[in-house]
mmCIF file of C-alpha atoms in Angstrom:
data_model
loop_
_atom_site.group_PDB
_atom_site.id
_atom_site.type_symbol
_atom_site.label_atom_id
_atom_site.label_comp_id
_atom_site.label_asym_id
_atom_site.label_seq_id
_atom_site.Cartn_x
_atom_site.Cartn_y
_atom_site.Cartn_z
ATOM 1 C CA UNK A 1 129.410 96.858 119.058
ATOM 2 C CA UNK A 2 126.301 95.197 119.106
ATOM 3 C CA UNK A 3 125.318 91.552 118.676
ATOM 4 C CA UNK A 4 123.961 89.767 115.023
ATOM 5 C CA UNK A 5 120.542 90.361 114.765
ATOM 6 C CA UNK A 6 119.918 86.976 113.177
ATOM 7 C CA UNK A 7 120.716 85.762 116.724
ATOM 8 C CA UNK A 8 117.035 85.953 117.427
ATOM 9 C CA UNK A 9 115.975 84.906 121.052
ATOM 10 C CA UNK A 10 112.379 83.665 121.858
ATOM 11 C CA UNK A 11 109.786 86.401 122.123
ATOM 12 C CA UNK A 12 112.416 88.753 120.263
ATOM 13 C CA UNK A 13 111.474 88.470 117.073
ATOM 14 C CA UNK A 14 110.060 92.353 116.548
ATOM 15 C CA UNK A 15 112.879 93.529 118.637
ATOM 16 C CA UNK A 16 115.416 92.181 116.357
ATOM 17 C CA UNK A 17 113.250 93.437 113.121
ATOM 18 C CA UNK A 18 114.012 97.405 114.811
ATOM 19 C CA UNK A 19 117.585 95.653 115.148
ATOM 20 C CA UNK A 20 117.964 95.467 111.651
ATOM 21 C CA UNK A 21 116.490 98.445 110.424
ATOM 22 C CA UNK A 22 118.809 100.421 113.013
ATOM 23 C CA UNK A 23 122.037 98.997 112.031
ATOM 24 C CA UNK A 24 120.946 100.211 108.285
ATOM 25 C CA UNK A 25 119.984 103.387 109.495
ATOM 26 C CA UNK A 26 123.261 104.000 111.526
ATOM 27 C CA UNK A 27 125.417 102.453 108.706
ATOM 28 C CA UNK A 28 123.728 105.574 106.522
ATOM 29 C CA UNK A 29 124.494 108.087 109.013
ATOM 30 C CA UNK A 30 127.575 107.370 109.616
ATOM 31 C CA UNK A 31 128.582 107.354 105.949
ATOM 32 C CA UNK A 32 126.779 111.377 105.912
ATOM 33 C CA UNK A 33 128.785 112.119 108.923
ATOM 34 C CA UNK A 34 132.334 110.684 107.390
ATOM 35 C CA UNK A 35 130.999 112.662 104.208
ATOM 36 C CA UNK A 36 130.406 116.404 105.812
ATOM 37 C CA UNK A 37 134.231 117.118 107.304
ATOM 38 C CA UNK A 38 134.985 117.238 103.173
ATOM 39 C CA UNK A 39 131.779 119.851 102.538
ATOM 40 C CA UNK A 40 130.897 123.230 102.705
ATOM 41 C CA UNK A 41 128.410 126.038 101.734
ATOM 42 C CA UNK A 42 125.191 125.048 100.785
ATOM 43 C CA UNK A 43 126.339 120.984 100.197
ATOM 44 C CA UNK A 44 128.133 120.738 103.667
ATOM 45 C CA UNK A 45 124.570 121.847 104.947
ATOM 46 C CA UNK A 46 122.423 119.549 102.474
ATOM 47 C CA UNK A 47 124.340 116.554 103.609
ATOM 48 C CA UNK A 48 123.584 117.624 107.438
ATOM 49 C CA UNK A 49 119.847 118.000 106.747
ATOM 50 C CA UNK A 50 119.888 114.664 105.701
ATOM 51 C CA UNK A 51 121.859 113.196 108.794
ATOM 52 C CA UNK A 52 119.457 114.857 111.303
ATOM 53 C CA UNK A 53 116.659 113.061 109.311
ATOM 54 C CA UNK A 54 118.738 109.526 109.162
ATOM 55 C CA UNK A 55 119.295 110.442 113.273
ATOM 56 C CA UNK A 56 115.010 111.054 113.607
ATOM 57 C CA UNK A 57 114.865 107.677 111.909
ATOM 58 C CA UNK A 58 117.188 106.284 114.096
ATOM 59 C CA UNK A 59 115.910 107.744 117.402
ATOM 60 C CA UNK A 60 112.172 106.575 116.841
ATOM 61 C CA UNK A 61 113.577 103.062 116.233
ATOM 62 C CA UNK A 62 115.111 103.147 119.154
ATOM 63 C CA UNK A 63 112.025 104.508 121.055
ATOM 64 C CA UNK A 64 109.964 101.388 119.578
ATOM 65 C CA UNK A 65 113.041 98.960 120.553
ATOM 66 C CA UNK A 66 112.151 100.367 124.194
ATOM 67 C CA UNK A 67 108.762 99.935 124.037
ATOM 68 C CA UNK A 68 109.225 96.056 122.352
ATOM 69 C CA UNK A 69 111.710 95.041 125.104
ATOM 70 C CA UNK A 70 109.155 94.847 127.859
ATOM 71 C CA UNK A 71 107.203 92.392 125.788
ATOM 72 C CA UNK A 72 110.350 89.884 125.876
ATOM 73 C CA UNK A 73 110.456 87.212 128.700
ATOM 74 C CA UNK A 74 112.323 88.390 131.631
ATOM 75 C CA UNK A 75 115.463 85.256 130.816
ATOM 76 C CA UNK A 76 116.097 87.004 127.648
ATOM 77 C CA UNK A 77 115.844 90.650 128.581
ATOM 78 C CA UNK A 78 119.350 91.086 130.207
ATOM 79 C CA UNK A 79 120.880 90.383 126.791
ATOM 80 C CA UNK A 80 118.476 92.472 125.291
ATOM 81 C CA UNK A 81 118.406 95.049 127.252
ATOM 82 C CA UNK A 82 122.859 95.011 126.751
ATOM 83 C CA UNK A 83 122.350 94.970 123.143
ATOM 84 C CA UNK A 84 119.936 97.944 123.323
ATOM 85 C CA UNK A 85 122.503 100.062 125.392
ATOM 86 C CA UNK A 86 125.249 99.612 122.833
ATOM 87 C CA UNK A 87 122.968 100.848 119.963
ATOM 88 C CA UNK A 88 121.837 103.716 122.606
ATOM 89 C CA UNK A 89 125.598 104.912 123.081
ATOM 90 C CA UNK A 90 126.213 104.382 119.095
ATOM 91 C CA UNK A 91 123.268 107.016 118.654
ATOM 92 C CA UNK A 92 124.104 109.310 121.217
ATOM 93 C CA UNK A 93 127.888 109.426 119.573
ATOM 94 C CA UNK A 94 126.447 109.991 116.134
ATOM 95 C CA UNK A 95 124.769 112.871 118.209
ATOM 96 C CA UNK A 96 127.423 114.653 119.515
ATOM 97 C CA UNK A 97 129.417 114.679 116.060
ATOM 98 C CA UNK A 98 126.756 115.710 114.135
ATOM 99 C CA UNK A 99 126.377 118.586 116.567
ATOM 100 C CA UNK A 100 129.761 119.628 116.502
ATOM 101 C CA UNK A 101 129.812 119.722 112.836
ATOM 102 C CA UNK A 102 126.825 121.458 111.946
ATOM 103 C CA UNK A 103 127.926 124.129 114.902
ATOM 104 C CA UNK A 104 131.055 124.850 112.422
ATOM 105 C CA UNK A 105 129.655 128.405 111.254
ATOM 106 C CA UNK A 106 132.935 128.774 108.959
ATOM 107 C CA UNK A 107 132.621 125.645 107.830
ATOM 108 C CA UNK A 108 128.919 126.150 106.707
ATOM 109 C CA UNK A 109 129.642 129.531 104.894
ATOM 110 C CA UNK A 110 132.845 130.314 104.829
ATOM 111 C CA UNK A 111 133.746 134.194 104.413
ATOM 112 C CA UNK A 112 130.438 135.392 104.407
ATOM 113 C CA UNK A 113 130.501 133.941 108.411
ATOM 114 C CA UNK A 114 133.777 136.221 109.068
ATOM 115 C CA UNK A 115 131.965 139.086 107.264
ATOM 116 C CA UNK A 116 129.009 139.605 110.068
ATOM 117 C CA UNK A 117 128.731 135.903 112.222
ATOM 118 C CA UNK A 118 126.192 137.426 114.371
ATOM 119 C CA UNK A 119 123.663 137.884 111.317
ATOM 120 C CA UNK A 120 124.552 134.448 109.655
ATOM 121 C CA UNK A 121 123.859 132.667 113.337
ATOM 122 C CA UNK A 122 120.329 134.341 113.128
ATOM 123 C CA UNK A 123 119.603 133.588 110.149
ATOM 124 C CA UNK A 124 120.579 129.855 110.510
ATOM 125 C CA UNK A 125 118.489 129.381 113.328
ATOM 126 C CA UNK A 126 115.696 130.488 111.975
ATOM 127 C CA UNK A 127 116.277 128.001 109.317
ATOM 128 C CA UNK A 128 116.842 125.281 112.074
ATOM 129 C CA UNK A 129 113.358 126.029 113.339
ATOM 130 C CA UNK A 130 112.044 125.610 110.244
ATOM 131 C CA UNK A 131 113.560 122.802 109.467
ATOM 132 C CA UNK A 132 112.256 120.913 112.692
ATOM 133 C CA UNK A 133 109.055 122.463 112.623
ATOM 134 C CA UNK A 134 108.701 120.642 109.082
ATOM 135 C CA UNK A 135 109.903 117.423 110.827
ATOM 136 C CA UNK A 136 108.117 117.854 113.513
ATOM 137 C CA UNK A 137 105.148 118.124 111.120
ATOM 138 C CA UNK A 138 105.918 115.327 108.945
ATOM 139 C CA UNK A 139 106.451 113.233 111.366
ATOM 140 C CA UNK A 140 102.618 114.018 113.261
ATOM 141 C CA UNK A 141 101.338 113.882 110.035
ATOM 142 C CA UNK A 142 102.526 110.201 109.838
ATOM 143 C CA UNK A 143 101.047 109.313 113.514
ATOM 144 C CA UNK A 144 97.636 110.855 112.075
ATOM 145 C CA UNK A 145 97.860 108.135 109.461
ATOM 146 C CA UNK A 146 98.447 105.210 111.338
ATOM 147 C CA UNK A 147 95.956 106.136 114.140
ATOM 148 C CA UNK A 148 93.311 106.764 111.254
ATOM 149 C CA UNK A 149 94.792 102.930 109.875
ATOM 150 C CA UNK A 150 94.042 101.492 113.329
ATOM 151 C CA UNK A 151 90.663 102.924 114.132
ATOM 152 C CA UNK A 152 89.595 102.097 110.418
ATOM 153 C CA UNK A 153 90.873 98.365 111.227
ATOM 154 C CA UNK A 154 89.140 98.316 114.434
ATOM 155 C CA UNK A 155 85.798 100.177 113.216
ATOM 156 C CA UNK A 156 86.100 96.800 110.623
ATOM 157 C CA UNK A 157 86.407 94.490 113.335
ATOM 158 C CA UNK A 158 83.427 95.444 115.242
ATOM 159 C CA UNK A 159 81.451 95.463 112.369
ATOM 160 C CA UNK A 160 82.427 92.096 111.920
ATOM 161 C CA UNK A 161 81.919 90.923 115.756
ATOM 162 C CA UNK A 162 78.495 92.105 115.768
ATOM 163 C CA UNK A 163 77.564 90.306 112.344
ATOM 164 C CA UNK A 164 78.524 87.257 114.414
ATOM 165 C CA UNK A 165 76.613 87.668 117.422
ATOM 166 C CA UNK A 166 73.678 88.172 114.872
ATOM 167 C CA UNK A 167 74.917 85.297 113.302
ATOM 168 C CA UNK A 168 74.659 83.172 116.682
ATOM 169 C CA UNK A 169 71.832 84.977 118.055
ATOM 170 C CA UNK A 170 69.705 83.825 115.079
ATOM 171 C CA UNK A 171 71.585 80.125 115.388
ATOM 172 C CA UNK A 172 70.411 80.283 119.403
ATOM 173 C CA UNK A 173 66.862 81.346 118.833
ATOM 174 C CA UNK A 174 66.165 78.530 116.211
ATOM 175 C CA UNK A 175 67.828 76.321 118.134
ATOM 176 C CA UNK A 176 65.198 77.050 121.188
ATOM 177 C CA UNK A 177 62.868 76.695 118.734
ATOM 178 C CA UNK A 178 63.736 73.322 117.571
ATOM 179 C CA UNK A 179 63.620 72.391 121.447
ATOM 180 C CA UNK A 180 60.091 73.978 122.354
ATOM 181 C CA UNK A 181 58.888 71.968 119.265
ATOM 182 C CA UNK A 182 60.329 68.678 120.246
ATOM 183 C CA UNK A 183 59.117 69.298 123.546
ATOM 184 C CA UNK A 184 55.230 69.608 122.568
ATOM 185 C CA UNK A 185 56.195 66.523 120.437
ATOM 186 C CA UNK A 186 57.369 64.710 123.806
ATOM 187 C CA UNK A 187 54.377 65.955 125.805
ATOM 188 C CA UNK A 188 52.017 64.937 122.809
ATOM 189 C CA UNK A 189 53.714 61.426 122.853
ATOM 190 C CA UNK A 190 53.720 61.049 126.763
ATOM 191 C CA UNK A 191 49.773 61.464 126.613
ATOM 192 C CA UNK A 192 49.483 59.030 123.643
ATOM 193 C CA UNK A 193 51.032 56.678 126.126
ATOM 194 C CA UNK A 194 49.336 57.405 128.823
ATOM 195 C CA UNK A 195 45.949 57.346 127.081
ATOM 196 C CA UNK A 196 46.873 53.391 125.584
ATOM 197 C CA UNK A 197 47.812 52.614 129.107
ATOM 198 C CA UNK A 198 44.575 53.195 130.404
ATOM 199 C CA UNK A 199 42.787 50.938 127.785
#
């Protein structure tokens, strides 16, 4: 099993955030998946909705633990990259068993499966493809958001860069300012001087 995520290594620190939200993710799965063997009918396929959404949750934090590991300094990154495997093979199990349980037609509905199977596997994939369209969905829906966050936060941030080059530009153009003036003063003084000299 994998390592404590309090552990933390140098340069790891986001990697081991998606450490701990994982291991709370999987530790919810796998209670749903200990929980469906004892279901059927229409609960037996509730609680399997909800373990395909806990295993969604659990494969984009593993896509972002991926994506953080190639930020981490290479002396670190073998024992990162060992503690990302085990959570890879712990998600890939929870995979496979969810599979085989929600491919349990008799399971799922019983008698009415015996009565005509061929119908009730058409119907229930239909279902399934509505069911990860509407994930599918969801889930863009949520990218949509947080690009619109991060083009909002950067739209703000070039406002504010160019109020500071304003800022500065009108700082620099006094400042010449002050300089051309002091340097009439200079020239105005240097033929005072001059001028006294000569009497």
């Amino acid at each position: 099993m994998t390592t404590n995520p309090l552990d933390t290594d140098v340069g790891s620190e986001l990697f081991s955030s998606y450490e701990a939200d994982l291991r709370l993710v999987q530790a919810d799965l796998n209670q749903k998946l200990d929980q469906i063997p004892e279901l059927s009918g229409e609960p037996r396929k509730a609680m399997i909705r909800q373990a395909e959404h806990s295993l969604d949750e659990a494969s984009e934090l593993l896509d972002q633990m991926r994506l953080e590991k190639q930020n981490i300094p290479s002396a670190t990154r073998n024992k990162i990259n060992q503690r990302f495997r085990n959570f890879e093979s712990d998600v890939d199990s929870c995979k496979r068993k969810l599979k085989s349980l929600a491919d349990d037609r008799h399971a799922l509905f019983g008698s009415r499966y015996q009565d005509d199977p061929a119908a009730m596997d058409a119907q229930v994939e239909q279902r399934q493809q509505l069911l990860n369209g509407t994930d599918r969905l969801a889930r863009t829906s949520d990218r949509i958001r947080e690009s619109q966050r991060i083009a909002n936060e950067t739209e703000q941030i070039g406002a504010s860069t160019l109020a500071d080059l304003h800022s500065q530009r009108t700082v620099i153009e006094h400042t010449r300012g002050t300089i051309l003036e002091s340097e009439g003063f200079v020239d105005r003084s240097v033929k005072t001087l001059r001028g006294m000299s000569r009497r």
